[in-house]
Coordinates of C-alpha atoms in Angstrom, one line a residue:
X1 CA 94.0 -29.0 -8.1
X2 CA 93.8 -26.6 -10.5
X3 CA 91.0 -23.9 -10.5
X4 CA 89.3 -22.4 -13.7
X5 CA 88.1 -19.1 -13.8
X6 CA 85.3 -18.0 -16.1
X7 CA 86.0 -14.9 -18.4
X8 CA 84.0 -13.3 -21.0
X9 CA 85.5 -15.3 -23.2
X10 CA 84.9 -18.5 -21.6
X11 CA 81.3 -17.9 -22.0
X12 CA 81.7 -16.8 -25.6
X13 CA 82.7 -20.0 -26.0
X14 CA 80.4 -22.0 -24.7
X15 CA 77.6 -20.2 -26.4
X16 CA 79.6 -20.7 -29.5
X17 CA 78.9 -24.6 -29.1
X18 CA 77.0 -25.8 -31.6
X19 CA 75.8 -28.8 -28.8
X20 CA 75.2 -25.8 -26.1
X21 CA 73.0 -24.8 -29.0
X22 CA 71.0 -27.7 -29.5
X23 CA 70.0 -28.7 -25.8
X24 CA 68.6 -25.1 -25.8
X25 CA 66.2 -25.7 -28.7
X26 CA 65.4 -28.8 -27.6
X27 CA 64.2 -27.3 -23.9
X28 CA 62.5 -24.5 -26.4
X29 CA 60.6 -27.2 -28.4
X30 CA 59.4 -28.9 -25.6
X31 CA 58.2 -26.1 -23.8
X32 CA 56.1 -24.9 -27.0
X33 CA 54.5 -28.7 -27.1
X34 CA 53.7 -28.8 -23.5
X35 CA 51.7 -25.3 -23.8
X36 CA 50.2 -26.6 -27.1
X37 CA 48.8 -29.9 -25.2
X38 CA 47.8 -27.9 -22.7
X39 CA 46.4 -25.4 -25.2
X40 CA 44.3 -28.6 -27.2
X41 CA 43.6 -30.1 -23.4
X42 CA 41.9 -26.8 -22.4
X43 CA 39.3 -26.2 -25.6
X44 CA 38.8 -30.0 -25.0
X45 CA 38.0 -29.9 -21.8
X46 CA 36.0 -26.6 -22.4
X47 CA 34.4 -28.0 -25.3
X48 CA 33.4 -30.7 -23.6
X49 CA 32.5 -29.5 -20.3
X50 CA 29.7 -27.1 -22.4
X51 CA 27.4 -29.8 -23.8
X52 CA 28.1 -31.5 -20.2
X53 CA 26.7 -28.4 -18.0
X54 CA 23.8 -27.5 -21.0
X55 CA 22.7 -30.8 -20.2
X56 CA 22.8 -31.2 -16.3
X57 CA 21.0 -27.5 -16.5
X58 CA 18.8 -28.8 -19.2
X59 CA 18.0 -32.2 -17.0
X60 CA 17.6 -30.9 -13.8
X61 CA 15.0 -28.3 -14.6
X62 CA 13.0 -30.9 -17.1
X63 CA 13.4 -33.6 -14.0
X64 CA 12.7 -30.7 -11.9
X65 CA 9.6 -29.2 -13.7
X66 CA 8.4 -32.2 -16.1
X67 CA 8.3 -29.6 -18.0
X68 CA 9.8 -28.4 -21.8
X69 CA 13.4 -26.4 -21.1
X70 CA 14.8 -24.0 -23.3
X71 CA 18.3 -22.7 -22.9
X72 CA 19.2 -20.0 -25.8
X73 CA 23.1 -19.8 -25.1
X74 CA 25.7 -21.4 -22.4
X75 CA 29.6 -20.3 -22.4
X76 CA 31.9 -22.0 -20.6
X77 CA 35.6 -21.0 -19.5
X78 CA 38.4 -22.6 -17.2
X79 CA 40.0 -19.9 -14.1
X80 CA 40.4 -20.7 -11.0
X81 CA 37.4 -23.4 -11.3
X82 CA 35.1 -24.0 -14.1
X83 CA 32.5 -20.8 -14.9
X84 CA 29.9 -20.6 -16.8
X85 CA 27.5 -18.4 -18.6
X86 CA 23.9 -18.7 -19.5
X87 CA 21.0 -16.5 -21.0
X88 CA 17.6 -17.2 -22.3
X89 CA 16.1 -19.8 -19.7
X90 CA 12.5 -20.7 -20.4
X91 CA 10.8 -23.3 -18.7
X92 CA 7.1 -23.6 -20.2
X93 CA 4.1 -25.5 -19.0
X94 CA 1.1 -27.7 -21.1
X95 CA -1.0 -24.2 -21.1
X96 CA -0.4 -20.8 -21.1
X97 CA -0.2 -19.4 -17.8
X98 CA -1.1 -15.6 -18.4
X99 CA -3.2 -14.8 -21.1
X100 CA -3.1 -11.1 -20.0
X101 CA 0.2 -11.2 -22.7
X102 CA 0.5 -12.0 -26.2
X103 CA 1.7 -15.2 -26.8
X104 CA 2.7 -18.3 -24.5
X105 CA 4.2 -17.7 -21.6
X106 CA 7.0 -19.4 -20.0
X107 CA 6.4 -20.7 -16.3
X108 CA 9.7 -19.5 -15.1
X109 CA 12.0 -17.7 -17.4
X110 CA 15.5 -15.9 -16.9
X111 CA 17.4 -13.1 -18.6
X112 CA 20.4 -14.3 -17.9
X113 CA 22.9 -16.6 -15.2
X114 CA 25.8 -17.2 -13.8
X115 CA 27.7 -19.5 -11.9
X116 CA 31.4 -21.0 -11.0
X117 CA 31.8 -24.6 -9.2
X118 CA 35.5 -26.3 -8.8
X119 CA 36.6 -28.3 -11.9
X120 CA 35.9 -31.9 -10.3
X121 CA 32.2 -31.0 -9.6
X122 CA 31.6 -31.2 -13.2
X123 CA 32.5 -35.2 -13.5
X124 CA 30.7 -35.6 -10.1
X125 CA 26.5 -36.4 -10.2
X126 CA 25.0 -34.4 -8.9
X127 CA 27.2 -31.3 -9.3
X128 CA 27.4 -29.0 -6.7
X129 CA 27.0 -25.5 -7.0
X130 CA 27.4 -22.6 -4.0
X131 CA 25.5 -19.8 -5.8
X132 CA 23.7 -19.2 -9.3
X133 CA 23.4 -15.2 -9.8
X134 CA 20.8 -14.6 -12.0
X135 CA 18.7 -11.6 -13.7
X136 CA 15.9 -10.5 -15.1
X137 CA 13.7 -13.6 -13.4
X138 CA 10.0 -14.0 -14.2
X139 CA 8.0 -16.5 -12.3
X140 CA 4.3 -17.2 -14.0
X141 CA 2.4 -18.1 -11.0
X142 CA -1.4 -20.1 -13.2
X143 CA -4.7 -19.2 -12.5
X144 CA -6.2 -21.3 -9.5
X145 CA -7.8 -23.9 -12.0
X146 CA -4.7 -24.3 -13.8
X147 CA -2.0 -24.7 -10.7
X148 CA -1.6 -28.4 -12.2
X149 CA 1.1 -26.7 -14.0
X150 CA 3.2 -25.8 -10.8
X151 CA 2.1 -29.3 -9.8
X152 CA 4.1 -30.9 -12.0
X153 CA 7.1 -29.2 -10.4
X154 CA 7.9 -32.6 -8.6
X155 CA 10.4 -35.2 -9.1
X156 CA 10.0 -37.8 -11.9
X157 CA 12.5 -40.7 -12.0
X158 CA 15.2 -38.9 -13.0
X159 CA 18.5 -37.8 -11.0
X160 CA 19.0 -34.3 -10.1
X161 CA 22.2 -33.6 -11.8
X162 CA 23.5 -30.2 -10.2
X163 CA 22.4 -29.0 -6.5
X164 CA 22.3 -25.4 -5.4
X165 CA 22.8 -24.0 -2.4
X166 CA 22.1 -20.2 -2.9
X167 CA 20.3 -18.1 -5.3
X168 CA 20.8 -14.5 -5.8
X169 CA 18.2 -12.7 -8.3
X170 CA 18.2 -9.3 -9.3
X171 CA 15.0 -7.6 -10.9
X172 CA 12.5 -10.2 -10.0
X173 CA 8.5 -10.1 -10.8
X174 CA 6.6 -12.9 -9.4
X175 CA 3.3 -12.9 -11.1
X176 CA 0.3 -14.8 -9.4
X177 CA -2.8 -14.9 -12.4
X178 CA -5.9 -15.2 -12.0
X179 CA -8.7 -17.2 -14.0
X180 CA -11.7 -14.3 -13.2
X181 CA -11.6 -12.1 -16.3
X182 CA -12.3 -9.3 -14.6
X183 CA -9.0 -9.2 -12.5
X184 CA -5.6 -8.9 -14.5
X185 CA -2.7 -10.7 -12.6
X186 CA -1.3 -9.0 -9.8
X187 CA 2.9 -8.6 -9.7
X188 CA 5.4 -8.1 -7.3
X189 CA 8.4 -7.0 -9.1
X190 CA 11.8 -7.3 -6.1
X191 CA 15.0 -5.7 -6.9
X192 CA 17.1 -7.9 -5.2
X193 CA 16.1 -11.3 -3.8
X194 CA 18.7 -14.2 -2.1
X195 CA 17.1 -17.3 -1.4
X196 CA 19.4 -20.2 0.3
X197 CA 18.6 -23.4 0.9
X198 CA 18.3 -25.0 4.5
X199 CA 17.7 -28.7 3.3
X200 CA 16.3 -31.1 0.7
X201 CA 12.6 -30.4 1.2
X202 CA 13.0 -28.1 3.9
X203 CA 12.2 -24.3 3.7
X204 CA 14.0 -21.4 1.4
X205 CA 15.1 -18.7 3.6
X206 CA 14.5 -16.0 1.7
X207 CA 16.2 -12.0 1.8
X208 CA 14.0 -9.4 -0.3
X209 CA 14.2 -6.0 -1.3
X210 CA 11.7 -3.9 -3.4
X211 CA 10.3 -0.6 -4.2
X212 CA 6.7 -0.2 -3.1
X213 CA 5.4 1.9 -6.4
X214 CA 2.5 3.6 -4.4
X215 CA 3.0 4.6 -1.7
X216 CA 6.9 5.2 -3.2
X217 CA 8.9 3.7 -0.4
X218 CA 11.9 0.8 0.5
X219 CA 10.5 -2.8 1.7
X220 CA 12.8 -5.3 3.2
X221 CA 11.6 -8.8 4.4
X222 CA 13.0 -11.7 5.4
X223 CA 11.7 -15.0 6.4
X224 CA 11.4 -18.9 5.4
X225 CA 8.8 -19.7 2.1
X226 CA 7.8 -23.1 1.8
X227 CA 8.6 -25.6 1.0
X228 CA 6.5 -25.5 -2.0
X229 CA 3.0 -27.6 -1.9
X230 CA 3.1 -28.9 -5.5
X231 CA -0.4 -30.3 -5.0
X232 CA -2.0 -27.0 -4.4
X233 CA 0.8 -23.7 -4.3
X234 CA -2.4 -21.9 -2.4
X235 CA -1.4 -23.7 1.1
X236 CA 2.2 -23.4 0.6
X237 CA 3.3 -22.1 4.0
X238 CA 5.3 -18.5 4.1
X239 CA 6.5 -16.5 7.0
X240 CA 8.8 -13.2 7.9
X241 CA 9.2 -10.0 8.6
X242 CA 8.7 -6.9 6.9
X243 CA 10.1 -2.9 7.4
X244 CA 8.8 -0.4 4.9
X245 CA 10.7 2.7 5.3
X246 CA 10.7 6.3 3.6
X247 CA 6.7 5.9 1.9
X248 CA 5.9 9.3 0.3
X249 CA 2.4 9.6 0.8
X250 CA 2.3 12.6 -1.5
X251 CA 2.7 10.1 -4.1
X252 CA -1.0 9.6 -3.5
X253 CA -2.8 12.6 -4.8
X254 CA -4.5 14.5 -1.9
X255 CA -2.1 12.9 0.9
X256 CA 0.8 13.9 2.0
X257 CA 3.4 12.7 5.0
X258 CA 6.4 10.3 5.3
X259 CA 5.1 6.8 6.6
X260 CA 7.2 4.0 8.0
X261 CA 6.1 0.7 8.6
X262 CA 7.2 -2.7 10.5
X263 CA 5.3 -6.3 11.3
X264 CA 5.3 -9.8 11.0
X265 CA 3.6 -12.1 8.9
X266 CA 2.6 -16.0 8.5
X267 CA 0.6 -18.7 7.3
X268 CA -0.1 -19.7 3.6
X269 CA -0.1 -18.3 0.5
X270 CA -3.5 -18.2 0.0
X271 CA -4.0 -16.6 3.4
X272 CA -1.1 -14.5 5.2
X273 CA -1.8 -13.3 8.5
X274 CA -0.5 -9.8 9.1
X275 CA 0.4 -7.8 12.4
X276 CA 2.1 -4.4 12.1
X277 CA 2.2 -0.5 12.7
X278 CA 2.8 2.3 10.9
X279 CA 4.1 5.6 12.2
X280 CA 3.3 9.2 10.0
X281 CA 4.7 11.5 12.0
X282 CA 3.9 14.5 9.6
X283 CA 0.2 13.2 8.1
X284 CA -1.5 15.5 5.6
X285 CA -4.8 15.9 3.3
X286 CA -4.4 18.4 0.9
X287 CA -7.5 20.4 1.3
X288 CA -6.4 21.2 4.6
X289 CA -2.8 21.6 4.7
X290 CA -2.5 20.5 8.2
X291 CA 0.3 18.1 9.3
X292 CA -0.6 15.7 12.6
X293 CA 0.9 13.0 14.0
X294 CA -1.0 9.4 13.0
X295 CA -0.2 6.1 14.1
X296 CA -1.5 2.5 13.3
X297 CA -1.8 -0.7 14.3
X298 CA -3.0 -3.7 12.3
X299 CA -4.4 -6.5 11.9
X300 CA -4.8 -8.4 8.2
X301 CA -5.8 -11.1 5.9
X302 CA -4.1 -11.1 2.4
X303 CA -5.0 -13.2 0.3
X304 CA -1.6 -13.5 -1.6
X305 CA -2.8 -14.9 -4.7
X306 CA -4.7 -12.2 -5.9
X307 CA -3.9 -9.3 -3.4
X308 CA -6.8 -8.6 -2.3
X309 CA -6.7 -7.3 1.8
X310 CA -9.0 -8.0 4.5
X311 CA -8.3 -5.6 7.1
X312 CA -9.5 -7.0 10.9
X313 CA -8.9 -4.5 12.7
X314 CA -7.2 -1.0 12.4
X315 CA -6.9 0.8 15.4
X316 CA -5.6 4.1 14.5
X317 CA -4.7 7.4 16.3
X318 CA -4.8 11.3 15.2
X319 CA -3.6 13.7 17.8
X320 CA -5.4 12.6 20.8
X321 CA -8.1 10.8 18.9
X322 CA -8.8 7.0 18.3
X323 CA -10.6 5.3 15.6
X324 CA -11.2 1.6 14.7
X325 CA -11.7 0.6 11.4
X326 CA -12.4 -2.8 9.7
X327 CA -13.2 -3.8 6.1
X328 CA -11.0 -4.7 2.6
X329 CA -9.0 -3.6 -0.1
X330 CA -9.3 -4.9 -3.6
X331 CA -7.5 -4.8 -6.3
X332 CA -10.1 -2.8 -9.5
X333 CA -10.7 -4.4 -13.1
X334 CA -7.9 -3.0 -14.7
X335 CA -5.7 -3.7 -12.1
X336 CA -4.6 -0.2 -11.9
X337 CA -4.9 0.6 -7.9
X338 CA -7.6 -0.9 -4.5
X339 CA -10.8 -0.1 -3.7
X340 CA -11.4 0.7 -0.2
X341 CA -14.1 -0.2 1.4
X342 CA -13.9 0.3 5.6
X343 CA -16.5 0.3 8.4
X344 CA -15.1 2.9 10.9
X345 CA -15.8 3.8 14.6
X346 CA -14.7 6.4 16.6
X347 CA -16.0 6.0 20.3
X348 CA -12.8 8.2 21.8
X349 CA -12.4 11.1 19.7
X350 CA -11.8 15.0 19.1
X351 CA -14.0 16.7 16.7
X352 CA -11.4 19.5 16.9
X353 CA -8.7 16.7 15.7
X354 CA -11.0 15.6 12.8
X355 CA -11.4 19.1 11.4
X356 CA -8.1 19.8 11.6
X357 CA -7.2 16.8 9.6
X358 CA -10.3 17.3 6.9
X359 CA -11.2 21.4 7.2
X360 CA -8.5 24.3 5.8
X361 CA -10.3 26.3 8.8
X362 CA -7.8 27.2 11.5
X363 CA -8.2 26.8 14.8
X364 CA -11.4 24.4 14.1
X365 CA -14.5 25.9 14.2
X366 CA -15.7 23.6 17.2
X367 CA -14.3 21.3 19.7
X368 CA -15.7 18.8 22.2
X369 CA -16.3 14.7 22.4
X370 CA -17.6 13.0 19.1
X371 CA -19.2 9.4 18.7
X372 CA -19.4 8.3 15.0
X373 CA -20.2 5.6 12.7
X374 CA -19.6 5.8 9.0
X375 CA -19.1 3.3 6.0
X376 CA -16.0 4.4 3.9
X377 CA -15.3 3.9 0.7
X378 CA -12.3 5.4 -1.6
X379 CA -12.1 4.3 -5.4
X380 CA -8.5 4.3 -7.2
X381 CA -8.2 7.6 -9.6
X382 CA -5.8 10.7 -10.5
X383 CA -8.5 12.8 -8.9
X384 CA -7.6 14.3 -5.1
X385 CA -8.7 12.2 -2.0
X386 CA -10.7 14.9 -1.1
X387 CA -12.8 14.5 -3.9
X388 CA -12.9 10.4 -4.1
X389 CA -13.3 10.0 -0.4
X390 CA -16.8 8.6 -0.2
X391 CA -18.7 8.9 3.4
X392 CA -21.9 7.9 4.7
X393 CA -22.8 8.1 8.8
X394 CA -24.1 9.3 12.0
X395 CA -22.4 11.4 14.5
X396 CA -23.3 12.8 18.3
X397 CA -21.6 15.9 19.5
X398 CA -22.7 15.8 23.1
X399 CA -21.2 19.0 24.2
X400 CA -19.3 21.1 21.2
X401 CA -18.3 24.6 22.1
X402 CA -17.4 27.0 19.3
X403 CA -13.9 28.3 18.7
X404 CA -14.9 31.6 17.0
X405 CA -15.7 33.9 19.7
X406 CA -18.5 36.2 17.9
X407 CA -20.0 32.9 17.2
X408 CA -19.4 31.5 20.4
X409 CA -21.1 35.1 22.2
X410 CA -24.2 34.6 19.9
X411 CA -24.6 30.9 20.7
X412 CA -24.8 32.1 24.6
X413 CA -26.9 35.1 23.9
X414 CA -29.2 33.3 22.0
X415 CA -29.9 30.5 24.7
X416 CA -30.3 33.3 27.2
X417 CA -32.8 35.0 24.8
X418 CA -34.5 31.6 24.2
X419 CA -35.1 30.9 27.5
X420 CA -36.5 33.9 27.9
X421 CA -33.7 35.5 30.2
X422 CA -33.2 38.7 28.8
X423 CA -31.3 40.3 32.0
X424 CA -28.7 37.9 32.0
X425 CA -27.9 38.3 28.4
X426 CA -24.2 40.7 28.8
X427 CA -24.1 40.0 32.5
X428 CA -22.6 36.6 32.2
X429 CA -19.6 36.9 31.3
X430 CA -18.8 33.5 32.5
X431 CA -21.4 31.5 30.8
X432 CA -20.1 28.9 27.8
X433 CA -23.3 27.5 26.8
X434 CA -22.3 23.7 25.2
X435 CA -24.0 22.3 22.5
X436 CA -24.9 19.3 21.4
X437 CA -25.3 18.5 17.2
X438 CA -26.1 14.5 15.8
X439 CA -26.9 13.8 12.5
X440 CA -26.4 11.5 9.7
X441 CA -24.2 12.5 6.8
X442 CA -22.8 12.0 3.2
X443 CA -19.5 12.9 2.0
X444 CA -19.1 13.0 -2.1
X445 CA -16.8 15.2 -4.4
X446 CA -16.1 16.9 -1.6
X447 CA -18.9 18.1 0.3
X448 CA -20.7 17.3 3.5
X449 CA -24.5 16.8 3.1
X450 CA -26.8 16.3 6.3
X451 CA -29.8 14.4 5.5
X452 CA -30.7 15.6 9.2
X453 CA -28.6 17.5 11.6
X454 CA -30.2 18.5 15.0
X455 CA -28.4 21.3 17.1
X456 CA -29.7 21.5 20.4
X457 CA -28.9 24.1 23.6
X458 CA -30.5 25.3 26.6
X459 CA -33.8 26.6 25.3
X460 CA -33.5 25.8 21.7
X461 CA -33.6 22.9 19.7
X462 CA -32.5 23.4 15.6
X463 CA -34.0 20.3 12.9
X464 CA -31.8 21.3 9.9
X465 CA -30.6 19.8 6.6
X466 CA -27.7 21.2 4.4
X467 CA -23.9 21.5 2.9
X468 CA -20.8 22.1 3.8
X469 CA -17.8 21.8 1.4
X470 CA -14.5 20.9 3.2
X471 CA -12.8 23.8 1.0
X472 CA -14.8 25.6 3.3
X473 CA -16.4 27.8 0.4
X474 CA -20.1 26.4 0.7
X475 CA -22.1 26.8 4.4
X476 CA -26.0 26.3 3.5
X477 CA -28.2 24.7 6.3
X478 CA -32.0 25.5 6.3
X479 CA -34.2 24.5 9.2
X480 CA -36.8 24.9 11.7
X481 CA -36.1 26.5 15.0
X482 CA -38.0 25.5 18.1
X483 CA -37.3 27.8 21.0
X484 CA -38.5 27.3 24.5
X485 CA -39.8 31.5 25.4
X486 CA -42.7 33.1 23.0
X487 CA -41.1 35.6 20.8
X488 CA -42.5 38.5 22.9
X489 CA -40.5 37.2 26.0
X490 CA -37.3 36.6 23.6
X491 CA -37.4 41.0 23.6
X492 CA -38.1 43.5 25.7
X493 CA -40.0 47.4 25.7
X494 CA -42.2 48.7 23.2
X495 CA -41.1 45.6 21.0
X496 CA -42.0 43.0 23.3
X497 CA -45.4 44.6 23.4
X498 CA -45.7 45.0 19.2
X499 CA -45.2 41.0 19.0
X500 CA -47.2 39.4 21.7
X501 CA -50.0 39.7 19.0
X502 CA -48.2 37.5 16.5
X503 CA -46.6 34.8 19.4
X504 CA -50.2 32.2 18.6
X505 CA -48.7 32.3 14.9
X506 CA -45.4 30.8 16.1
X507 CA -46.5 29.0 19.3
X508 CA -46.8 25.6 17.6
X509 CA -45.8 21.4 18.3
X510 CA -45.6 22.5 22.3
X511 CA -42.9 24.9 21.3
X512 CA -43.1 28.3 22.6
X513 CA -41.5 29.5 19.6
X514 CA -41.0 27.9 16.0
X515 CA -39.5 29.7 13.3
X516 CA -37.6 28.8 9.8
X517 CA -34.4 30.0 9.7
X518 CA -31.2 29.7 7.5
X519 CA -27.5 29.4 8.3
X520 CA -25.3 30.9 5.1
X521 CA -22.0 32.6 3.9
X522 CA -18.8 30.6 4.6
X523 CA -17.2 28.7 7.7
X524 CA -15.0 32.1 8.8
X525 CA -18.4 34.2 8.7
X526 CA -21.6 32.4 8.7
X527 CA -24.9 34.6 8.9
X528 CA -28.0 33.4 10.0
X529 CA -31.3 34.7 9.5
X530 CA -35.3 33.7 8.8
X531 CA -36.0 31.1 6.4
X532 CA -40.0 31.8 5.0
X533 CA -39.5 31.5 1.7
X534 CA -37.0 28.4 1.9
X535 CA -38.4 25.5 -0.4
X536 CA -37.2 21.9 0.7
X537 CA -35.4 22.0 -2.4
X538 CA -31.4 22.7 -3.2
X539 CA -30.9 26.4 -2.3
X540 CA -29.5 28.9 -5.1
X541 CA -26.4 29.4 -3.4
X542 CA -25.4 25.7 -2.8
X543 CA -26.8 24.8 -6.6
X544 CA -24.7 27.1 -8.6
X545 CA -21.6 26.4 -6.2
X546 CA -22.0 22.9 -6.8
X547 CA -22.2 23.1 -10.2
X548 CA -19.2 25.0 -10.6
X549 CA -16.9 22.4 -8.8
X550 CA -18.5 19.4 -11.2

């Protein structure tokens, strides 16, 4: 057998073959054609598979809503599975839904879209889809009267073309309207929100997360939302869990601290039930500057179709104090921030925590128990809390002793002097003489009027009205001082003697001694003194400083 060897020339050979040529350009040729069918295959398959998916999108949503659809632009490409592209979804209802905005407004409308399925899903009904990704998504929640609109968001005759099994929307504002005039619609706008479906007509389970604008903090929920009650969207059923986290209170004028927040919620849209805490570790009011511990726990009604918050209760704690508070929040007119409006008790509290919180003074002029009962009420505004804190109540002091030594020495003396036990007065160095103040107050722009404040001790009772500013800048109080000793027995020697003439002049209403008398200056040095020429009317002192902080 002979063998053949190949050698360069051999091969020159062969490529020199004019049929070696041939079967070459032949293989070329076909090549070129079978990348050229598959070329023309591919735009017709894309050019067909584009009118296909505009009108599955197109047909689900109008089956979906009954509703007109609008689709500004869909693009479609083939890799790895068939993607596609959309932008400009408007779905509108019969009437407009917000007429806070110019123009109609769609019911649901959406920036843009995305999504990829497998190639055969788009010649299968209906077409399945794992995840639409989707942006810039506006939901137009109608006024009450006009929810007939989001009723129509049921099933007509028609197929559903394409199924969904997750959504994943980024800068999302749901926006529930309202049909009072007064009230513009109230929005939630979410950063990030995944819905996924658990079933045909079962719940969404929902993930959120969004930027509470005031407080400025982080809120992430999770829970189940529906499914939606097209007959009335008010009793469609919601329920999760919340964590707020990182809430600047100095975002609020007049507050400061960093407040974190956890609790459940359920029940229906028109009425979510609400259970939480909130812990403030470092809580602050401007005018005084002081930071102390605060912690909540909650109780509330939202009504989630307008915002508005009844609060039932709020048991709260400052230091070693507790309060409980009940009332609302509601959203103003212009929509621009809550009234507050609260009912507050404290039955278990500090008076030395409360100043600390509310007075720059330092330690607290007074501590001991204190009962009180006030109606709260803070209006939205740029202005400082201190100044838009509204306050009207009663409060009992049953035994207050005074943190200022001097004051706390007079305060003994004085009850010594008004008993009429002038040898004790410096020879009890262990005496702390309690006292006890009730009154009812006001709190407006910032300062504390008494309409009556009684101060009572061991031989003295003190009827006074006055102000106070929480600045601690304004201390007027005017009164009438009873005293149990005559004013000859409240001294002793030659004076005792010079005023035993005048005691019938005094001795009046069973009292051995009743005088006028005036408490002045400022919280770090009051001075008191008599009070004959006082008029029941505004003092100088407290009239031009009240004018100057209007």
């Amino acid at each position: 057998m002979d063998t053949q060897t190949s050698t360069p020339g051999a091969l020159t050979k062969v490529a020199g073959n004019p049929g070696g040529r041939s079967r070459w350009w032949w293989l070329a040729g076909l090549l070129i054609v079978l990348l050229a069918g598959l070329a023309v295959a591919a735009r017709l398959m894309i050019a067909r598979a584009e009118p296909i998916l505009r009108k599955r999108v197109v047909e689900t949503l109008a089956t979906r809503f009954k509703s007109r659809v609008e689709l500004s632009e869909l693009h479609v490409w083939i890799a790895n599975g068939i993607h596609a592209e959309g932008k400009g979804l408007k779905i509108y209802g019969a009437t407009d839904p917000n007429p806070w905005e110019p123009g109609v407004q769609p019911l649901l409308e959406v920036s843009e879209f995305q999504f990829q399925t497998a190639l055969r899903n788009l010649f299968r009904t209906p077409m399945h889809v794992d995840t639409i990704f989707a942006k810039g998504f506006t939901m137009n929640i109608p006024p009450k009267k006009d929810r007939k609109e989001i009723t129509n968001i049921r099933r007509r005759g028609g197929k559903m073309s394409i199924l969904v099994d997750n959504f994943v929307f980024a800068d999302a504002t749901i926006i529930i309207n309202t049909a009072k005039p007064d009230k513009p619609p109230l929005e939630f706008d979410i950063s990030d929100l995944r819905m996924t479906t658990t079933g045909r007509g079962q719940p969404l389970r929902f993930d959120a997360t969004l930027i509470n604008p005031r407080p400025i903090g982080h809120i992430h929920s999770t829970g189940l939302f529906g499914p939606l009650d097209e007959r009335s969207p008010r009793d469609s059923a919601v329920i999760g869990d919340y964590v707020f986290t990182d809430a600047d209170l100095a975002s609020i004028r007049g507050l400061g601290g960093i407040l974190t927040s956890e609790g459940h919620y359920t029940g229906r849209l028109g009425r979510i039930e609400v259970t939480g805490e909130t812990d403030t570790p470092n809580f602050k009011i401007a005018i005084s500057g002081h930071p102390v511990p605060l912690h909540t726990d909650f109780h509330a009604i939202v009504d989630g179709t307008d915002g508005d918050t009844y609060l039932d209760p709020v048991r709260a704690r400052i230091q070693h104090s507790s309060l409980i508070a009940r009332g609302r929040v509601v959203r103003t007119k212009t929509g621009h921030g809550r009234d507050i409006e609260l009912n507050v008790v404290l039955d278990k509290a500090k008076i030395e925590d409360l100043l600390t919180v509310a007075v720059r003074t330092s330690p607290p002029v007074m501590s001991g128990k204190v009962e009180m009962n006030f109606r709260m009420s803070l209006p939205p505004g740029d202005a400082d809390l201190a100044n838009r804190l509204r306050l009207v109540g009663t409060f009992l002091i049953p035994d207050a002793s005074f943190d200022n030594a001097k004051v706390q020495k007079r305060i003994n003396d004085f009850s010594l002097r008004s008993q009429g036990e002038l040898k004790l007065i410096g020879n009890t160095p262990e005496l702390a003489v309690t006292s006890e103040l009730r009154g009812a107050f006001k709190l407006d722009n910032g300062i504390l009027s008494f309409s009556s404040l009684r101060f009572q001790i061991p031989g003295t009772n003190a009827d006074m009205t006055g102000n106070y500013s929480l600045d601690g800048k304004i201390f007027d109080f005017h009164g009438l001082l009873k005293m149990q000793a005559k004013l000859s027995q409240m001294t002793s020697g030659w004076k005792s003697v010079l005023l035993k003439p005048v005691d019938p002049f005094f001795h009046k209403h069973g009292a051995g001694t009743e005088i006028p008398f005036k408490i002045t200056g400022a919280h770090a040095e009051p001075h008191f003194g008599l009070d004959f020429h006082h008029k029941e009317a505004e003092s100088p002192q407290t009239h031009r400083q009240l004018t100057s902080r209007q």
